[in-house]
CSV table of C-alpha atoms and ligand atoms in Angstrom, one decimal:
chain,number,residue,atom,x,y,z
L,1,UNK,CA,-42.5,247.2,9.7
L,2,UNK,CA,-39.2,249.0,9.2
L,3,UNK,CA,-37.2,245.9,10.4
L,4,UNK,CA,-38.6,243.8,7.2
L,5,UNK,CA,-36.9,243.8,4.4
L,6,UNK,CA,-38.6,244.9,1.0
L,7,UNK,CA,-40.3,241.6,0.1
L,8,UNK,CA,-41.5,240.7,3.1
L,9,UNK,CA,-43.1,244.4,3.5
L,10,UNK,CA,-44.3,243.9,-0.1
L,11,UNK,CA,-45.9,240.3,1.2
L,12,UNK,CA,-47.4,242.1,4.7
L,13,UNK,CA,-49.3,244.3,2.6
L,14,UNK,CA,-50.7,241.9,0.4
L,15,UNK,CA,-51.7,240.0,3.7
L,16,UNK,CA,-53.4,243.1,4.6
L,17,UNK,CA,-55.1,244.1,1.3
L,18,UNK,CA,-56.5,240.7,1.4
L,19,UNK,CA,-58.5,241.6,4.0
L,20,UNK,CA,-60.1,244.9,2.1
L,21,UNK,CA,-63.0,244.7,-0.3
L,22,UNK,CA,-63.4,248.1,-2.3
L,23,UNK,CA,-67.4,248.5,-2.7
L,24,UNK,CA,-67.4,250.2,-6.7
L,25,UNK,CA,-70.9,251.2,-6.1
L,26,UNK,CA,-70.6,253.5,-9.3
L,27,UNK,CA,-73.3,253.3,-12.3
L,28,UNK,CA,-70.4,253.9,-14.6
L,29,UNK,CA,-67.2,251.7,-15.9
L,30,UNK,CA,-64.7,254.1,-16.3
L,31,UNK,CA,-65.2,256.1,-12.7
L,32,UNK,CA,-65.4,252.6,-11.1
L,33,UNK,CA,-62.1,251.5,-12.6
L,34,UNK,CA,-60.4,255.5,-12.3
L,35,UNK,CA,-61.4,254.4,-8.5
L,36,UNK,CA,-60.1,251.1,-8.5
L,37,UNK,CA,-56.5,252.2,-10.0
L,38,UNK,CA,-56.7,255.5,-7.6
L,39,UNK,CA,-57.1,253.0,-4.5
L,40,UNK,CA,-55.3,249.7,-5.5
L,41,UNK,CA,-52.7,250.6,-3.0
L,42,UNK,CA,-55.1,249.8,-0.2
L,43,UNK,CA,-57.6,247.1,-1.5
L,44,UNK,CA,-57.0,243.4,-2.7
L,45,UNK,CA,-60.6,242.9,-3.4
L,46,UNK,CA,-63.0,244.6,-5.3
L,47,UNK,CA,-66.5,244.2,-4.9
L,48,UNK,CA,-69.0,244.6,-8.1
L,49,UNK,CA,-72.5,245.2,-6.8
L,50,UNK,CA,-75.6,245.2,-8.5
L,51,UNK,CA,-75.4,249.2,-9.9
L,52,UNK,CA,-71.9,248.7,-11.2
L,53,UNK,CA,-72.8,245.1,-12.5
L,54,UNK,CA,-76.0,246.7,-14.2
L,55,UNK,CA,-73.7,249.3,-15.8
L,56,UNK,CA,-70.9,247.8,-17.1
L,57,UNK,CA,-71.9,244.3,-17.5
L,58,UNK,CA,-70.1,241.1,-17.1
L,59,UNK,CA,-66.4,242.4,-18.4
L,60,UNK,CA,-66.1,244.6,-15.7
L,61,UNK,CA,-65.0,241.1,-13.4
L,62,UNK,CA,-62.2,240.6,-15.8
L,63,UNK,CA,-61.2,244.2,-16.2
L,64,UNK,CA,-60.7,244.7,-12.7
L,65,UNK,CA,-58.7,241.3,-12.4
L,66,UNK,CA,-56.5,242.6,-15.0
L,67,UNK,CA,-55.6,245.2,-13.1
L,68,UNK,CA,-54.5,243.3,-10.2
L,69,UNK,CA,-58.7,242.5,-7.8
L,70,UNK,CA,-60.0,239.5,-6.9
L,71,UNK,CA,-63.3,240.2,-7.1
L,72,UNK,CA,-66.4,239.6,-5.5
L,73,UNK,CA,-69.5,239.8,-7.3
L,74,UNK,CA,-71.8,240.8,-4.6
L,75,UNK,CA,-75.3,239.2,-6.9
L,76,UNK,CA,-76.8,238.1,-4.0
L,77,UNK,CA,-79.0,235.7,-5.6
L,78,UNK,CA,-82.3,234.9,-4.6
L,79,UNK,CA,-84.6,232.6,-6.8
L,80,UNK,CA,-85.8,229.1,-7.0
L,81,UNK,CA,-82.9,226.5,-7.2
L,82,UNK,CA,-82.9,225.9,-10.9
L,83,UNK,CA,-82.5,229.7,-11.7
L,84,UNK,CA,-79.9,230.4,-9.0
L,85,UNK,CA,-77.5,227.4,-10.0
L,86,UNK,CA,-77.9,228.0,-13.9
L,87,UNK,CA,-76.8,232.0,-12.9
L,88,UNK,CA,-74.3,230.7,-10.2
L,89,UNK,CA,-73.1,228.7,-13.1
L,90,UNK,CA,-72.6,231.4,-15.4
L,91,UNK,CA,-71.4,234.1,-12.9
L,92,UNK,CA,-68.4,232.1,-11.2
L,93,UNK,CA,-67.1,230.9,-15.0
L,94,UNK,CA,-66.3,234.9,-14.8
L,95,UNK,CA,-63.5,234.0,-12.3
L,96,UNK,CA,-65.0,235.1,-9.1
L,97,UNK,CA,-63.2,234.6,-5.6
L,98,UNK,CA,-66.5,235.6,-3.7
L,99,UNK,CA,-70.0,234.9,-4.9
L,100,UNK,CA,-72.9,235.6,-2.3
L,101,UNK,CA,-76.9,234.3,-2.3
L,102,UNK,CA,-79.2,235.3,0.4
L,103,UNK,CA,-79.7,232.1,3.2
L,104,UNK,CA,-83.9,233.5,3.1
L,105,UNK,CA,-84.0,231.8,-0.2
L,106,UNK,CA,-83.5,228.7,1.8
L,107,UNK,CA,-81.4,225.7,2.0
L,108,UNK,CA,-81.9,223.3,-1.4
L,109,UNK,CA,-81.7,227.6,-3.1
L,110,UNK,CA,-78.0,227.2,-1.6
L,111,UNK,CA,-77.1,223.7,-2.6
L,112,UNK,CA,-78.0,224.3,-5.8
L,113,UNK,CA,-76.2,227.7,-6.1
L,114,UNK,CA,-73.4,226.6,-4.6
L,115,UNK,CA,-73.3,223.2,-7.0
L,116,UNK,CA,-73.9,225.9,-10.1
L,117,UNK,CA,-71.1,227.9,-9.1
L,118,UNK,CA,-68.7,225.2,-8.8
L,119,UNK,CA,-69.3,223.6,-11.9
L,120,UNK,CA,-69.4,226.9,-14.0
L,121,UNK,CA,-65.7,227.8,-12.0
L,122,UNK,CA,-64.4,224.5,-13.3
L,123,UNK,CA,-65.5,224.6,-16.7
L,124,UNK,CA,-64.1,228.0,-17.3
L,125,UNK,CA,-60.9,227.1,-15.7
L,126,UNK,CA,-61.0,229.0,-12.5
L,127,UNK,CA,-60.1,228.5,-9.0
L,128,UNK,CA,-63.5,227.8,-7.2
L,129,UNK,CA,-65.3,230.9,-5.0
L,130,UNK,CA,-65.7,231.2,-1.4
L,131,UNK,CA,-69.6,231.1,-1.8
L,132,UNK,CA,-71.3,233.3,1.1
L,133,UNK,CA,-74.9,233.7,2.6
L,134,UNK,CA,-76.1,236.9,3.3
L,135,UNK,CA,-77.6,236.6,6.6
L,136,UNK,CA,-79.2,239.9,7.6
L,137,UNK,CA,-78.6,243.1,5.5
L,138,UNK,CA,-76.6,245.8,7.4
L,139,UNK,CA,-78.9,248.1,7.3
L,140,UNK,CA,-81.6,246.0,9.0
L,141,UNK,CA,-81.6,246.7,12.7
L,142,UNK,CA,-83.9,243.7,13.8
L,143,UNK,CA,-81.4,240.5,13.6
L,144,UNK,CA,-83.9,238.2,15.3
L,145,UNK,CA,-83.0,235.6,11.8
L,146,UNK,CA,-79.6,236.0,12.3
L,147,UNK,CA,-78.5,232.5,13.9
L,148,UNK,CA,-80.8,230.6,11.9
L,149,UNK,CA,-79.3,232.1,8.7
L,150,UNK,CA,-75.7,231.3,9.7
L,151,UNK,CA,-76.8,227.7,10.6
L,152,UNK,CA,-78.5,227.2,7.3
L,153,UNK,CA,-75.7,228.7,5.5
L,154,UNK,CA,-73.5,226.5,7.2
L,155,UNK,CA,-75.5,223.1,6.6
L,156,UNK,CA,-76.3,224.3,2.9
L,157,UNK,CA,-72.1,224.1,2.3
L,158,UNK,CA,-71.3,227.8,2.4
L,159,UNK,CA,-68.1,229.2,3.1
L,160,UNK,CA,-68.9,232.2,4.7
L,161,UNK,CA,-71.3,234.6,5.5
L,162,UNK,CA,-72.1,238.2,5.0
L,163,UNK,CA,-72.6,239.6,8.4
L,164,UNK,CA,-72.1,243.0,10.5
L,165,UNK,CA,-69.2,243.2,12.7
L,166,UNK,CA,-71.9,242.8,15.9
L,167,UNK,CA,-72.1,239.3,14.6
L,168,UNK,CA,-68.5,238.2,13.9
L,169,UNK,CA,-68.2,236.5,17.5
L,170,UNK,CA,-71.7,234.1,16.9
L,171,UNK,CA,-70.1,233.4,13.7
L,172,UNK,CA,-66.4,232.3,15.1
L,173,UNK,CA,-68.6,230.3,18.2
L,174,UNK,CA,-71.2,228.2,16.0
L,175,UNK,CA,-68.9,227.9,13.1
L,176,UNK,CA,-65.1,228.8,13.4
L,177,UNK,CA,-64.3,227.9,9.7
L,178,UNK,CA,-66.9,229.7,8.1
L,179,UNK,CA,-65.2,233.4,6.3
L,180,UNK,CA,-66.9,236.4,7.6
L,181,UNK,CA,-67.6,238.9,4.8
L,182,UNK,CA,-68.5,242.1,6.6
L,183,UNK,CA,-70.6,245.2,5.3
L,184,UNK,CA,-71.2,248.5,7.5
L,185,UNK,CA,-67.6,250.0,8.3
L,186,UNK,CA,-67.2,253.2,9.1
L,187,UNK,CA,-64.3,255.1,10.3
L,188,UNK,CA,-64.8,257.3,13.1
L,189,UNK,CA,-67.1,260.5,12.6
L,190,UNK,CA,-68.1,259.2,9.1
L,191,UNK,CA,-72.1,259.1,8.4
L,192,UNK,CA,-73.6,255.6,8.8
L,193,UNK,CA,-76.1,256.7,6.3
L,194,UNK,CA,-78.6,253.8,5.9
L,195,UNK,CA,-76.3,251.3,8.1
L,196,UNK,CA,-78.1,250.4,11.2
L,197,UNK,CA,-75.3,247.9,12.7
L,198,UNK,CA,-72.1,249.6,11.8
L,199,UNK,CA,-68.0,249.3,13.3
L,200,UNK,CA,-64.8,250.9,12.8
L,201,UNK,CA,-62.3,248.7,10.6
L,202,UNK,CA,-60.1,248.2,14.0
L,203,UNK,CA,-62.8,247.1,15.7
L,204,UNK,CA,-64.6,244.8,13.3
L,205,UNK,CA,-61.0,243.1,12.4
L,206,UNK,CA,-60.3,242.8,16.5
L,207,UNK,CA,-63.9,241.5,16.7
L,208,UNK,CA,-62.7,238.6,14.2
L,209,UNK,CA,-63.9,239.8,10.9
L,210,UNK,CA,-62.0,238.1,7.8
L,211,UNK,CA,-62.8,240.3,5.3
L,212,UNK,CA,-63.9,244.0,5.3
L,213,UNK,CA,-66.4,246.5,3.0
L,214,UNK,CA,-65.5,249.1,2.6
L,215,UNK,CA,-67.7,252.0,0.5
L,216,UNK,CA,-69.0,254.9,1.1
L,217,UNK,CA,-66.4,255.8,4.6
L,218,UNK,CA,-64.0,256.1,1.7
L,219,UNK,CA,-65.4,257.3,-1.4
L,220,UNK,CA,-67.6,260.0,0.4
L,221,UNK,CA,-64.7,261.3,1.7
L,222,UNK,CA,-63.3,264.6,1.3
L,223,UNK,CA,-59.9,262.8,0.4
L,224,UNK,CA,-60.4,259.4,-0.7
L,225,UNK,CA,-57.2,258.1,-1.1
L,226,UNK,CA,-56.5,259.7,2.5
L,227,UNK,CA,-59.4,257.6,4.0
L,228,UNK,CA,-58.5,254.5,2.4
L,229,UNK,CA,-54.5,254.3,4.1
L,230,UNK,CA,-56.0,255.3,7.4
L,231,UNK,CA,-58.6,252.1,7.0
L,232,UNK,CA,-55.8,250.6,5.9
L,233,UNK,CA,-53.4,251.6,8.7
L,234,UNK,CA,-56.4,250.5,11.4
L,235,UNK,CA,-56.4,246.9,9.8
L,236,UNK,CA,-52.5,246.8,10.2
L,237,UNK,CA,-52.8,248.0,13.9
L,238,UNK,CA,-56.0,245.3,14.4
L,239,UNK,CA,-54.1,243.0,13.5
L,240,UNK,CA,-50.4,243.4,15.0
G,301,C5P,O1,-71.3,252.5,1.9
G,301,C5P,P1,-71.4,251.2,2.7
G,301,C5P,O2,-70.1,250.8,3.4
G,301,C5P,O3,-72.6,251.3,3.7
G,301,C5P,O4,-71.7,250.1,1.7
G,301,C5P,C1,-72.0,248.7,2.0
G,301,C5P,C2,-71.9,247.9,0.8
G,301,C5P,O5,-72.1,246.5,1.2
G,301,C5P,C3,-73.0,248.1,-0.2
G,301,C5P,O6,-72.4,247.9,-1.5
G,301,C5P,C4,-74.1,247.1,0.1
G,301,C5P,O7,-74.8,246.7,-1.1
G,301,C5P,C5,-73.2,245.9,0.6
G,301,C5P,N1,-73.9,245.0,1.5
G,301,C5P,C6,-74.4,245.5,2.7
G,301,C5P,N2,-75.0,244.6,3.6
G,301,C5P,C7,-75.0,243.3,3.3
G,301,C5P,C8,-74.4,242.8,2.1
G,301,C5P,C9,-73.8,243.8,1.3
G,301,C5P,O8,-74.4,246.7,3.0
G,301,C5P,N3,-75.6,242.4,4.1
């Protein structure tokens, strides 16, 4: 990039963060946010699981938007329809860009989280959320669900999916415009730890991901912030 002037390095990397969630699976506010500051260098998304979500509660979603996330609250709801569109309602008036459900809970459980979180986004004034279905968890090795999920996803009005990098390609065939939200990246010679289908963030942007996870690679590591630019410098190269 040294032929680019400053703004359009400044708007490069930006293109680039947006492609890099930053799991805060932490059971406390302030070492979530120390993390989030430490690494915002890297990362234009954060991602608010349910330890973090438990632990904080609710103002952690603006807290990290003041400080310059989108952030995707990874709730993965699962309910009947009523419940998951009154909490879809609530959750994306938090100003969300990324809400997820999980496609097992079935098709009218999507329609009606998806119609929840669209209304409770408008009422509070905020930009809709790409709303994703979790197909099959990363760490589940048997994906014999998979292509049903993504179809149903995809009927029920879903934007994207949550998928492993091994599944990016089905993804782009069946459904080119669906977002692929994608969970299990390690870099090379970092433990997969309970991750059964796992890439490296070069090859899970080559493969056609949209959006990476990325937790424990980095915050396991000995230097965190050191992990983070190389993830970051393999998403650049991935996708020169
Ligand atoms: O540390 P690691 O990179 O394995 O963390 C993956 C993160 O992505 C965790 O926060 C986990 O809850 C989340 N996730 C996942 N598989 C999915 C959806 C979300 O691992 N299908």
């Amino acid at each position: 990039m040294a032929d680019l002037n400053g703004s359009t390095v400044v708007a490069a990397s930006e293109t680039i963060k947006s492609h890099l969630a930053l799991g805060l699976d932490f059971d406390n506010r302030e070492v979530a946010l120390d993390r989030a500051l430490a690494l915002r260098e890297w990362f234009g998304v954060a991602k608010v699981g349910h330890e973090l979500y438990a632990a904080a509660g609710p103002s952690i979603v603006a807290e990290l938007r003041d400080i310059g996330y989108e952030v995707f609250l990874d709730a993965k709801l699962h309910d009947i329809p009523n419940t998951v569109r009154s909490a879809a309602r609530v959750l994306a008036g938090y100003g969300l860009a990324y809400l997820n459900f999980h496609t097992s809970g079935g098709r009218a459980m999507l329609e009606a989280g998806i119609e929840g979180a669209l209304d409770g986004a408008q009422r509070a004034g905020h930009r809709a959320p790409k709303l994703l279905g979790v197909t099959v968890l990363t760490s589940d090795s048997n994906v014999s669900a998979f292509d049903e999920r993504l179809d149903l996803a995809a009927v029920a009005g879903c934007d994207g999916v949550v998928c492993s990098a091994l599944e990016v390609a089905t993804v782009k065939a069946r459904h080119p415009k669906l977002v692929t939200m994608v969970p299990g990246i390690r870099l090379a010679g970092s433990d997969t730890n309970d991750q059964a289908r796992v890439a490296t963030p070069y090859d899970a942007i080559r493969n056609g991901a949209d959006v990476l996870v990325i937790v424990r690679t980095v915050h396991h590591a000995a230097d965190p912030c050191a992990a983070a630019e190389q993830v970051f410098r393999e998403v650049t190269a991935a996708l020169d």
